[in-house]
PDB file of C-alpha atoms in Angstrom:
ATOM      1  CA  UNK A 958      97.988  93.431  95.221  1.00  0.00           C
ATOM      2  CA  UNK A 959      96.832  94.993  98.454  1.00  0.00           C
ATOM      3  CA  UNK A 960      94.406  97.839  98.464  1.00  0.00           C
ATOM      4  CA  UNK A 961      96.037  99.921 101.111  1.00  0.00           C
ATOM      5  CA  UNK A 962      96.744 100.507 104.697  1.00  0.00           C
ATOM      6  CA  UNK A 963      95.055  99.755 107.934  1.00  0.00           C
ATOM      7  CA  UNK A 964      95.872 101.603 111.062  1.00  0.00           C
ATOM      8  CA  UNK A 965      96.867 101.094 113.634  1.00  0.00           C
ATOM      9  CA  UNK A 966      98.928  98.033 112.797  1.00  0.00           C
ATOM     10  CA  UNK A 967      98.618  96.956 116.403  1.00  0.00           C
ATOM     11  CA  UNK A 968      96.274  98.066 119.130  1.00  0.00           C
ATOM     12  CA  UNK A 969      96.251  97.099 122.801  1.00  0.00           C
ATOM     13  CA  UNK A 970      93.344  98.060 125.031  1.00  0.00           C
ATOM     14  CA  UNK A 971      91.745  97.108 128.305  1.00  0.00           C
ATOM     15  CA  UNK A 972      88.649  94.980 128.436  1.00  0.00           C
ATOM     16  CA  UNK A 973      85.551  97.146 128.303  1.00  0.00           C
ATOM     17  CA  UNK A 974      87.151  99.864 126.208  1.00  0.00           C
ATOM     18  CA  UNK A 975      86.220 100.581 122.620  1.00  0.00           C
ATOM     19  CA  UNK A 976      88.540  99.673 119.767  1.00  0.00           C
ATOM     20  CA  UNK A 977      88.635 101.607 116.521  1.00  0.00           C
ATOM     21  CA  UNK A 978      90.443 100.358 113.457  1.00  0.00           C
ATOM     22  CA  UNK A 979      90.756 102.177 110.169  1.00  0.00           C
ATOM     23  CA  UNK A 980      91.189 100.981 106.629  1.00  0.00           C
ATOM     24  CA  UNK A 981      92.041 102.921 103.493  1.00  0.00           C
ATOM     25  CA  UNK A 982      91.845 101.676  99.957  1.00  0.00           C
ATOM     26  CA  UNK A 983      93.035 102.917  96.618  1.00  0.00           C
ATOM     27  CA  UNK A 984      90.546 102.089  93.895  1.00  0.00           C
ATOM     28  CA  UNK A 985      86.788 102.250  93.467  1.00  0.00           C
ATOM     29  CA  UNK A 986      84.948  99.505  95.263  1.00  0.00           C
ATOM     30  CA  UNK A 987      81.648  97.707  95.152  1.00  0.00           C
ATOM     31  CA  UNK A 988      81.658  96.426  98.708  1.00  0.00           C
ATOM     32  CA  UNK A 989      83.898  96.541 101.746  1.00  0.00           C
ATOM     33  CA  UNK A 990      83.970  93.775 104.298  1.00  0.00           C
ATOM     34  CA  UNK A 991      85.632  93.244 107.630  1.00  0.00           C
ATOM     35  CA  UNK A 992      87.011  89.905 108.734  1.00  0.00           C
ATOM     36  CA  UNK A 993      88.494  88.619 111.947  1.00  0.00           C
ATOM     37  CA  UNK A 994      91.302  86.096 112.125  1.00  0.00           C
ATOM     38  CA  UNK A 995      92.369  84.410 115.306  1.00  0.00           C
ATOM     39  CA  UNK A 996      96.044  83.566 115.427  1.00  0.00           C
ATOM     40  CA  UNK A 997      96.995  81.415 112.471  1.00  0.00           C
ATOM     41  CA  UNK A 998      93.463  80.327 111.746  1.00  0.00           C
ATOM     42  CA  UNK A 999      90.727  80.897 109.201  1.00  0.00           C
ATOM     43  CA  UNK A1000      88.733  84.023 108.583  1.00  0.00           C
ATOM     44  CA  UNK A1001      85.472  84.929 110.215  1.00  0.00           C
ATOM     45  CA  UNK A1002      83.221  87.290 108.307  1.00  0.00           C
ATOM     46  CA  UNK A1003      82.077  90.172 110.493  1.00  0.00           C
ATOM     47  CA  UNK A1004      80.184  92.680 108.421  1.00  0.00           C
ATOM     48  CA  UNK A1005      79.718  93.910 104.869  1.00  0.00           C
ATOM     49  CA  UNK A1006      79.018  97.462 103.825  1.00  0.00           C
ATOM     50  CA  UNK A1007      78.092  98.394 100.290  1.00  0.00           C
ATOM     51  CA  UNK A1008      79.558 101.348  98.459  1.00  0.00           C
ATOM     52  CA  UNK A1009      76.256 103.245  98.664  1.00  0.00           C
ATOM     53  CA  UNK A1010      76.027 102.798 102.438  1.00  0.00           C
ATOM     54  CA  UNK A1011      77.665 105.024 105.004  1.00  0.00           C
ATOM     55  CA  UNK A1012      77.201 103.173 108.251  1.00  0.00           C
ATOM     56  CA  UNK A1013      76.219  99.764 109.431  1.00  0.00           C
ATOM     57  CA  UNK A1014      75.777  98.102 112.800  1.00  0.00           C
ATOM     58  CA  UNK A1015      75.919  94.528 113.938  1.00  0.00           C
ATOM     59  CA  UNK A1016      75.836  93.840 117.659  1.00  0.00           C
ATOM     60  CA  UNK A1017      78.896  95.502 119.175  1.00  0.00           C
ATOM     61  CA  UNK A1018      80.282  96.328 115.742  1.00  0.00           C
ATOM     62  CA  UNK A1019      79.881  99.586 113.908  1.00  0.00           C
ATOM     63  CA  UNK A1020      81.328 100.118 110.464  1.00  0.00           C
ATOM     64  CA  UNK A1021      81.510 103.365 108.559  1.00  0.00           C
ATOM     65  CA  UNK A1022      82.424 103.940 104.954  1.00  0.00           C
ATOM     66  CA  UNK A1023      83.546 107.188 103.367  1.00  0.00           C
ATOM     67  CA  UNK A1024      83.942 106.637  99.658  1.00  0.00           C
ATOM     68  CA  UNK A1025      85.117 110.202  99.080  1.00  0.00           C
ATOM     69  CA  UNK A1026      88.090 109.511 101.326  1.00  0.00           C
ATOM     70  CA  UNK A1027      88.339 105.861 100.333  1.00  0.00           C
ATOM     71  CA  UNK A1028      88.322 104.810 103.947  1.00  0.00           C
ATOM     72  CA  UNK A1029      86.392 102.713 106.418  1.00  0.00           C
ATOM     73  CA  UNK A1030      86.453 102.259 110.149  1.00  0.00           C
ATOM     74  CA  UNK A1031      85.494  99.386 112.388  1.00  0.00           C
ATOM     75  CA  UNK A1032      84.452 100.145 115.933  1.00  0.00           C
ATOM     76  CA  UNK A1033      84.158  97.383 118.502  1.00  0.00           C
ATOM     77  CA  UNK A1034      82.397  98.592 121.613  1.00  0.00           C
ATOM     78  CA  UNK A1035      82.794  97.183 125.102  1.00  0.00           C
ATOM     79  CA  UNK A1036      85.656  94.971 124.031  1.00  0.00           C
ATOM     80  CA  UNK A1037      86.237  91.548 125.518  1.00  0.00           C
ATOM     81  CA  UNK A1038      89.340  89.418 125.826  1.00  0.00           C
ATOM     82  CA  UNK A1039      87.788  87.110 123.225  1.00  0.00           C
ATOM     83  CA  UNK A1040      87.956  89.947 120.690  1.00  0.00           C
ATOM     84  CA  UNK A1041      91.733  89.556 120.618  1.00  0.00           C
ATOM     85  CA  UNK A1042      92.525  88.788 116.989  1.00  0.00           C
ATOM     86  CA  UNK A1043      93.682  90.341 113.738  1.00  0.00           C
ATOM     87  CA  UNK A1044      91.121  92.348 111.814  1.00  0.00           C
ATOM     88  CA  UNK A1045      91.236  92.838 108.075  1.00  0.00           C
ATOM     89  CA  UNK A1046      89.227  94.917 105.702  1.00  0.00           C
ATOM     90  CA  UNK A1047      88.678  93.511 102.246  1.00  0.00           C
ATOM     91  CA  UNK A1048      87.275  95.109  99.135  1.00  0.00           C
ATOM     92  CA  UNK A1049      85.907  93.977  95.831  1.00  0.00           C
ATOM     93  CA  UNK A1050      85.168  95.931  92.691  1.00  0.00           C
ATOM     94  CA  UNK A1051      82.144  93.950  91.570  1.00  0.00           C
ATOM     95  CA  UNK A1052      79.734  91.374  92.903  1.00  0.00           C
ATOM     96  CA  UNK A1053      80.150  87.861  91.697  1.00  0.00           C
ATOM     97  CA  UNK A1054      83.283  85.961  90.860  1.00  0.00           C
ATOM     98  CA  UNK A1055      85.829  88.559  91.855  1.00  0.00           C
ATOM     99  CA  UNK A1056      88.481  88.071  94.521  1.00  0.00           C
ATOM    100  CA  UNK A1057      88.812  90.156  97.624  1.00  0.00           C
ATOM    101  CA  UNK A1058      91.711  92.515  98.131  1.00  0.00           C
ATOM    102  CA  UNK A1059      92.800  92.643 101.749  1.00  0.00           C
ATOM    103  CA  UNK A1060      94.259  95.422 103.797  1.00  0.00           C
ATOM    104  CA  UNK A1061      97.301  94.816 105.943  1.00  0.00           C
ATOM    105  CA  UNK A1062      95.277  94.268 109.079  1.00  0.00           C
ATOM    106  CA  UNK A1063      95.226  95.435 112.658  1.00  0.00           C
ATOM    107  CA  UNK A1064      96.323  93.170 115.483  1.00  0.00           C
ATOM    108  CA  UNK A1065      94.051  93.831 118.428  1.00  0.00           C
ATOM    109  CA  UNK A1066      94.920  92.728 121.932  1.00  0.00           C
ATOM    110  CA  UNK A1067      92.273  93.083 124.616  1.00  0.00           C
ATOM    111  CA  UNK A1068      93.708  92.753 128.082  1.00  0.00           C
ATOM    112  CA  UNK A1069      91.462  91.357 130.773  1.00  0.00           C
TER     113      UNK A1069
ATOM    114  CA  UNK B1156      76.065  80.400 104.192  1.00  0.00           C
ATOM    115  CA  UNK B1157      78.216  78.108 102.165  1.00  0.00           C
ATOM    116  CA  UNK B1158      80.521  75.686 103.873  1.00  0.00           C
ATOM    117  CA  UNK B1159      83.992  75.389 102.464  1.00  0.00           C
ATOM    118  CA  UNK B1160      86.141  72.531 103.638  1.00  0.00           C
ATOM    119  CA  UNK B1161      89.890  72.757 103.257  1.00  0.00           C
ATOM    120  CA  UNK B1162      92.222  69.877 103.952  1.00  0.00           C
ATOM    121  CA  UNK B1163      94.711  69.347 105.485  1.00  0.00           C
ATOM    122  CA  UNK B1164      94.717  72.003 108.171  1.00  0.00           C
ATOM    123  CA  UNK B1165      98.397  71.465 108.893  1.00  0.00           C
ATOM    124  CA  UNK B1166     101.153  69.762 106.981  1.00  0.00           C
ATOM    125  CA  UNK B1167     104.876  69.429 107.470  1.00  0.00           C
ATOM    126  CA  UNK B1168     106.901  68.228 104.552  1.00  0.00           C
ATOM    127  CA  UNK B1169     110.514  67.834 103.590  1.00  0.00           C
ATOM    128  CA  UNK B1170     112.167  70.234 101.224  1.00  0.00           C
ATOM    129  CA  UNK B1171     111.844  69.052  97.640  1.00  0.00           C
ATOM    130  CA  UNK B1172     108.601  67.160  98.106  1.00  0.00           C
ATOM    131  CA  UNK B1173     105.151  68.130  96.882  1.00  0.00           C
ATOM    132  CA  UNK B1174     102.070  68.871  98.919  1.00  0.00           C
ATOM    133  CA  UNK B1175      98.463  68.865  97.790  1.00  0.00           C
ATOM    134  CA  UNK B1176      95.819  71.021  99.439  1.00  0.00           C
ATOM    135  CA  UNK B1177      92.141  70.439  98.771  1.00  0.00           C
ATOM    136  CA  UNK B1178      89.340  72.961  98.861  1.00  0.00           C
ATOM    137  CA  UNK B1179      85.773  71.689  98.691  1.00  0.00           C
ATOM    138  CA  UNK B1180      82.588  73.644  98.357  1.00  0.00           C
ATOM    139  CA  UNK B1181      80.055  71.584 100.260  1.00  0.00           C
ATOM    140  CA  UNK B1182      76.868  73.530  99.698  1.00  0.00           C
ATOM    141  CA  UNK B1183      76.894  74.692  96.138  1.00  0.00           C
ATOM    142  CA  UNK B1184      78.760  74.395  92.908  1.00  0.00           C
ATOM    143  CA  UNK B1185      81.585  76.810  92.372  1.00  0.00           C
ATOM    144  CA  UNK B1186      82.914  77.587  88.935  1.00  0.00           C
ATOM    145  CA  UNK B1187      85.480  79.868  90.514  1.00  0.00           C
ATOM    146  CA  UNK B1188      87.570  79.533  93.640  1.00  0.00           C
ATOM    147  CA  UNK B1189      90.373  81.710  94.881  1.00  0.00           C
ATOM    148  CA  UNK B1190      93.643  80.770  96.543  1.00  0.00           C
ATOM    149  CA  UNK B1191      95.359  83.133  98.939  1.00  0.00           C
ATOM    150  CA  UNK B1192      98.660  82.962 100.769  1.00  0.00           C
ATOM    151  CA  UNK B1193      99.485  84.584 104.083  1.00  0.00           C
ATOM    152  CA  UNK B1194     102.992  84.851 105.472  1.00  0.00           C
ATOM    153  CA  UNK B1195     103.412  85.298 109.246  1.00  0.00           C
ATOM    154  CA  UNK B1196     102.099  88.582 110.558  1.00  0.00           C
ATOM    155  CA  UNK B1197     101.124  89.686 107.078  1.00  0.00           C
ATOM    156  CA  UNK B1198      97.901  90.000 105.186  1.00  0.00           C
ATOM    157  CA  UNK B1199      96.314  87.655 102.695  1.00  0.00           C
ATOM    158  CA  UNK B1200      97.545  87.933  99.153  1.00  0.00           C
ATOM    159  CA  UNK B1201      95.707  86.500  96.191  1.00  0.00           C
ATOM    160  CA  UNK B1202      97.762  83.840  94.467  1.00  0.00           C
ATOM    161  CA  UNK B1203      95.490  82.582  91.758  1.00  0.00           C
ATOM    162  CA  UNK B1204      91.974  82.154  90.497  1.00  0.00           C
ATOM    163  CA  UNK B1205      90.881  78.585  89.984  1.00  0.00           C
ATOM    164  CA  UNK B1206      88.454  78.123  87.102  1.00  0.00           C
ATOM    165  CA  UNK B1207      86.440  74.952  86.676  1.00  0.00           C
ATOM    166  CA  UNK B1208      87.265  73.233  83.421  1.00  0.00           C
ATOM    167  CA  UNK B1209      89.951  75.675  82.363  1.00  0.00           C
ATOM    168  CA  UNK B1210      93.365  76.892  83.352  1.00  0.00           C
ATOM    169  CA  UNK B1211      93.885  78.861  86.497  1.00  0.00           C
ATOM    170  CA  UNK B1212      94.927  82.475  86.279  1.00  0.00           C
ATOM    171  CA  UNK B1213      97.866  83.480  88.412  1.00  0.00           C
ATOM    172  CA  UNK B1214      98.768  86.761  90.004  1.00  0.00           C
ATOM    173  CA  UNK B1215     101.979  88.451  89.065  1.00  0.00           C
ATOM    174  CA  UNK B1216     104.962  86.870  90.744  1.00  0.00           C
ATOM    175  CA  UNK B1217     103.281  83.531  91.433  1.00  0.00           C
ATOM    176  CA  UNK B1218     104.949  80.662  89.583  1.00  0.00           C
ATOM    177  CA  UNK B1219     102.308  78.612  87.828  1.00  0.00           C
ATOM    178  CA  UNK B1220     104.641  75.642  87.442  1.00  0.00           C
ATOM    179  CA  UNK B1221     105.309  75.596  91.156  1.00  0.00           C
ATOM    180  CA  UNK B1222     101.772  76.105  92.376  1.00  0.00           C
ATOM    181  CA  UNK B1223      99.637  73.750  90.340  1.00  0.00           C
ATOM    182  CA  UNK B1224      95.918  74.331  90.488  1.00  0.00           C
ATOM    183  CA  UNK B1225      93.344  71.843  89.334  1.00  0.00           C
ATOM    184  CA  UNK B1226      89.621  72.564  89.335  1.00  0.00           C
ATOM    185  CA  UNK B1227      88.310  69.369  87.851  1.00  0.00           C
ATOM    186  CA  UNK B1228      84.824  69.539  89.324  1.00  0.00           C
ATOM    187  CA  UNK B1229      82.388  72.190  90.446  1.00  0.00           C
ATOM    188  CA  UNK B1230      83.013  71.385  94.087  1.00  0.00           C
ATOM    189  CA  UNK B1231      86.733  70.747  94.286  1.00  0.00           C
ATOM    190  CA  UNK B1232      89.859  72.765  93.629  1.00  0.00           C
ATOM    191  CA  UNK B1233      93.319  71.549  94.549  1.00  0.00           C
ATOM    192  CA  UNK B1234      96.544  73.457  95.021  1.00  0.00           C
ATOM    193  CA  UNK B1235      99.745  71.459  94.742  1.00  0.00           C
ATOM    194  CA  UNK B1236     102.946  73.036  95.948  1.00  0.00           C
ATOM    195  CA  UNK B1237     105.620  71.280  93.952  1.00  0.00           C
ATOM    196  CA  UNK B1238     109.229  70.903  95.038  1.00  0.00           C
ATOM    197  CA  UNK B1239     108.497  72.783  98.211  1.00  0.00           C
ATOM    198  CA  UNK B1240     111.176  74.892  99.821  1.00  0.00           C
ATOM    199  CA  UNK B1241     111.288  76.470 103.280  1.00  0.00           C
ATOM    200  CA  UNK B1242     110.338  79.840 101.797  1.00  0.00           C
ATOM    201  CA  UNK B1243     107.042  78.272 100.703  1.00  0.00           C
ATOM    202  CA  UNK B1244     106.125  77.805 104.342  1.00  0.00           C
ATOM    203  CA  UNK B1245     102.972  79.839 104.759  1.00  0.00           C
ATOM    204  CA  UNK B1246      99.255  79.765 105.473  1.00  0.00           C
ATOM    205  CA  UNK B1247      97.248  78.895 102.374  1.00  0.00           C
ATOM    206  CA  UNK B1248      93.527  79.551 102.294  1.00  0.00           C
ATOM    207  CA  UNK B1249      90.895  79.120  99.643  1.00  0.00           C
ATOM    208  CA  UNK B1250      87.645  80.961  99.159  1.00  0.00           C
ATOM    209  CA  UNK B1251      84.448  80.443  97.261  1.00  0.00           C
ATOM    210  CA  UNK B1252      82.505  83.504  96.135  1.00  0.00           C
ATOM    211  CA  UNK B1253      78.910  83.573  97.259  1.00  0.00           C
ATOM    212  CA  UNK B1254      75.945  84.561  95.163  1.00  0.00           C
ATOM    213  CA  UNK B1255      76.075  87.979  96.720  1.00  0.00           C
ATOM    214  CA  UNK B1256      79.147  89.825  97.846  1.00  0.00           C
ATOM    215  CA  UNK B1257      80.189  87.605 100.705  1.00  0.00           C
ATOM    216  CA  UNK B1258      83.015  85.163 100.215  1.00  0.00           C
ATOM    217  CA  UNK B1259      83.273  81.880 102.072  1.00  0.00           C
ATOM    218  CA  UNK B1260      86.672  80.774 103.264  1.00  0.00           C
ATOM    219  CA  UNK B1261      88.152  77.413 104.042  1.00  0.00           C
ATOM    220  CA  UNK B1262      89.818  76.815 107.361  1.00  0.00           C
ATOM    221  CA  UNK B1263      93.251  77.303 105.870  1.00  0.00           C
ATOM    222  CA  UNK B1264      96.326  75.092 105.644  1.00  0.00           C
ATOM    223  CA  UNK B1265      99.479  75.789 107.583  1.00  0.00           C
ATOM    224  CA  UNK B1266     102.367  74.485 105.478  1.00  0.00           C
ATOM    225  CA  UNK B1267     105.774  74.058 107.040  1.00  0.00           C
ATOM    226  CA  UNK B1268     108.642  72.951 104.837  1.00  0.00           C
ATOM    227  CA  UNK B1269     111.659  71.641 106.688  1.00  0.00           C
TER     228      UNK B1269
END
């Protein structure tokens, strides 16, 4: 089953602008991860944030996690046309051999 | 990180035929692998958990007799879509859990049933 919602479902911005995507989940989590998927292709792991962390950075990516609100956000700064893709959050409830539960995803279009 | 190889990347088959999809863990042994399905413009949904040396466990609503999973070795899991129908057309992707929290995904298989 899916954890919850991501918003917006679709986002269109100009190159150079920042893109913010949000993810909400329903149950307690161990970790939350963000993945990117180019059209009809495999997943690319972007960043992982643990349940005891509040913010994490990686290059142009900034992820926040608010466990009290069961939500996370992904910020992509200075967007590029190559960032056009679908972005999914995924959660797990324990480390190890547990599957990921994916959000519905946000389709980001960056217009050059 | 681990490399997961999934094959084929694309397959078109006739309705009523069966299709086998392979998922290989190239870097380390995997006692567990996961199979997901993604319909167009939707998210990934877990179909089943593949367990080496034992039966797979299926998510609710996934027909175990239609989606046969075999995990005969620590590096290979196969998903066979039996008697495929057009509604089975989807993107199928496997994953191998890492030693930490990160999962490693195959490249995915685009199945089209005509």
